[in-house]
Tab-separated table of C-alpha atoms in Angstrom:
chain	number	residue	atom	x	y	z
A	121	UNK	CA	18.706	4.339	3.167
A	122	UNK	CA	15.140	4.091	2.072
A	123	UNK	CA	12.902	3.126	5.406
A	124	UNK	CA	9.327	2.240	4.909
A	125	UNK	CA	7.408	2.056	8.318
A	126	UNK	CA	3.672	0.717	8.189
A	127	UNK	CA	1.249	1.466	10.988
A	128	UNK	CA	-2.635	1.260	11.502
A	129	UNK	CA	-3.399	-2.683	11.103
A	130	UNK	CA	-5.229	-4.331	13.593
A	131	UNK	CA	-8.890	-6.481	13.725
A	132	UNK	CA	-12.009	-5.082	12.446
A	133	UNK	CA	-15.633	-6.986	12.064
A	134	UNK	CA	-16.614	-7.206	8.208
A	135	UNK	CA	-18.319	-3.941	7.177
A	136	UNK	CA	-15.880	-2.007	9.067
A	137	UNK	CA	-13.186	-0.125	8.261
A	138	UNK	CA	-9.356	0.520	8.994
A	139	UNK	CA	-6.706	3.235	7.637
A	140	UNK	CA	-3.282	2.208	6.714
A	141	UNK	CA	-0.330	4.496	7.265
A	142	UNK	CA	3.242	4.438	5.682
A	143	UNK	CA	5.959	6.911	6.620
A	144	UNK	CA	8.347	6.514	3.547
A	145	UNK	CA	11.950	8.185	4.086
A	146	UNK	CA	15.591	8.165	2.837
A	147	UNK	CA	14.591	8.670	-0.417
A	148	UNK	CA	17.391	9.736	-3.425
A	149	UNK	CA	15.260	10.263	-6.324
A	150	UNK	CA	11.876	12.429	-7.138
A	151	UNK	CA	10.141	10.232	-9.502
A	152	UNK	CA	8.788	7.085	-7.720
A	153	UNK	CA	5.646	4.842	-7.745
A	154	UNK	CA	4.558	3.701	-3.920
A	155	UNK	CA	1.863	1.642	-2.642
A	156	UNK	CA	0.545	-1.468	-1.438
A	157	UNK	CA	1.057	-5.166	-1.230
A	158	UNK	CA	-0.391	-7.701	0.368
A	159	UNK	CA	0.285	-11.516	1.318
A	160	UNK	CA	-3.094	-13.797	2.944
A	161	UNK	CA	-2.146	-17.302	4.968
A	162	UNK	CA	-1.248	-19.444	1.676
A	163	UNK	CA	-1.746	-17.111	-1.142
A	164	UNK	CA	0.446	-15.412	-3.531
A	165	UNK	CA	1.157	-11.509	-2.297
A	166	UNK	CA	-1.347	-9.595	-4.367
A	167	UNK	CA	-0.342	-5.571	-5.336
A	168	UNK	CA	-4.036	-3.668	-4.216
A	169	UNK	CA	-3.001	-0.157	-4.931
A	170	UNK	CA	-0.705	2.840	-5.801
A	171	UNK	CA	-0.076	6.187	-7.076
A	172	UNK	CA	2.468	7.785	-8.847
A	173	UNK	CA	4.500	11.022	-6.842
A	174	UNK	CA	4.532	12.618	-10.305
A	175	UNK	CA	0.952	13.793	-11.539
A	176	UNK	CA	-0.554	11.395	-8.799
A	177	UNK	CA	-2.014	8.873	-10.839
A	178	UNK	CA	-3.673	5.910	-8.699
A	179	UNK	CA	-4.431	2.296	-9.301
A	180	UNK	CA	-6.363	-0.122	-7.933
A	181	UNK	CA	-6.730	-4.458	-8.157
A	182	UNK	CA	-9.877	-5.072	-8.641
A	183	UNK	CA	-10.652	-6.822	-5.637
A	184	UNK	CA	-10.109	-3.360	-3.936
A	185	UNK	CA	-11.744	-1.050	-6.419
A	186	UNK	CA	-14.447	0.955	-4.908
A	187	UNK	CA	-13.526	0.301	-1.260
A	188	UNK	CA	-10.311	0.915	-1.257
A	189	UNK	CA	-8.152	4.626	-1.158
A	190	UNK	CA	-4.992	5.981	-1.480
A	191	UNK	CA	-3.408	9.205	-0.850
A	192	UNK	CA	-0.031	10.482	0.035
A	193	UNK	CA	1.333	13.650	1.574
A	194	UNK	CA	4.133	14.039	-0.428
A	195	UNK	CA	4.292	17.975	1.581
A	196	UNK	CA	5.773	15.620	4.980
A	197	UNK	CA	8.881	14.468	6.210
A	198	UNK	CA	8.816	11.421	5.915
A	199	UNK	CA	6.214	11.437	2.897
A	200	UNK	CA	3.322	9.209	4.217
A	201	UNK	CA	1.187	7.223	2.235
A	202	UNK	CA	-2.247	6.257	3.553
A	203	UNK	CA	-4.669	3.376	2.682
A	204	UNK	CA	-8.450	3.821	4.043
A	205	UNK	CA	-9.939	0.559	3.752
A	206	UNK	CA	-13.874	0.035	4.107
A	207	UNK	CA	-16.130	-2.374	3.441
A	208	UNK	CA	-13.225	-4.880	4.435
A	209	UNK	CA	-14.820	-8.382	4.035
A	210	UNK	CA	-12.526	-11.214	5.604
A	211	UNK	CA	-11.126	-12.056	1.992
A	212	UNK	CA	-9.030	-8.836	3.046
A	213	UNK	CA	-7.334	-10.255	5.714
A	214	UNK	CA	-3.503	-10.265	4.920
A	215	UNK	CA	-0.843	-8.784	5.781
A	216	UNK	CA	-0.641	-5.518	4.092
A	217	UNK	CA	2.791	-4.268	2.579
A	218	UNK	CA	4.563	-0.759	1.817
A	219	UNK	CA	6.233	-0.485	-1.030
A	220	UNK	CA	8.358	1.595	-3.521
A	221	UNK	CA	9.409	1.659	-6.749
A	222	UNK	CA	12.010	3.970	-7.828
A	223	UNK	CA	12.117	5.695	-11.628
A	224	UNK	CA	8.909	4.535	-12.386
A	225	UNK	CA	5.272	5.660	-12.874
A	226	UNK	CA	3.824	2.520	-12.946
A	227	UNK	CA	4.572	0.377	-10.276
A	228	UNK	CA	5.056	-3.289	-10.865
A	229	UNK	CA	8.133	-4.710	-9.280
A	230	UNK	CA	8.927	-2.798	-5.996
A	231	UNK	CA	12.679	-2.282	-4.661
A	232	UNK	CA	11.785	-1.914	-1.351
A	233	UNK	CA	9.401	-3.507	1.174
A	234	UNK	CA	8.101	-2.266	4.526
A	235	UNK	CA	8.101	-5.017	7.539
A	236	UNK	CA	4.223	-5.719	6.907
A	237	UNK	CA	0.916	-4.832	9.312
A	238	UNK	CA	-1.442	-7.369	9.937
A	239	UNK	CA	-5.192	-6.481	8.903
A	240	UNK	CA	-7.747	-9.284	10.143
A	241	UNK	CA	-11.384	-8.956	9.056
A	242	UNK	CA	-13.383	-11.239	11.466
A	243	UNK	CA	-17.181	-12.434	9.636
């Protein structure tokens, strides 16, 4: 059973910065794209970034570009996925989903979701 656990949310002041952390497990299959979601109070969920496990590609949403990082340690157990976030403005505030998609290299509709971590960016 695939288990996607999300830590490292929390409140930051605008300028600041926060690191997201994913410990993805129960995986059946090598080739997978994982990454991030997110939802904000009223909005449509938004995909801000991921990478592929097989060369490592990354993407980013625009909004994120620039500020924005992933990286995963595909060497762990569970493979953890990280998101360093800086420059947050309060347009990031959202909660901020794992996610997975299996057989792909580009991800664009996961299979499975993490519970969520709240980020809030106060201005």
């Amino acid at each position: 059973e695939v288990q996607l656990v999300e830590s490292g949310g929390g409140l930051v002041q605008a300028g600041g910065s926060l690191m997201l952390s994913c410990a993805a497990s129960g995986f059946s299959f090598d080739d997978y794209a994982i990454g991030w979601f997110r939802q904000a109070p009223g909005k449509e969920r938004e995909q801000v970034s991921y990478i592929s496990s097989g060369d490592g590609y990354t993407w980013y949403s625009n909004s994120v570009k620039g500020r924005f990082t992933i990286s995963s340690d595909n060497a762990k157990n569970p493979v953890t996925v990280y998101l360093q976030m800086n420059s947050l403005k309060p347009e990031d505030t959202a909660v901020y989903y794992c996610v997975v998609e299996k057989y792909v290299s580009v991800l664009i509709e996961p299979d499975y979701w993490g519970q969520g971590t709240q980020v809030t960016v106060s201005s």
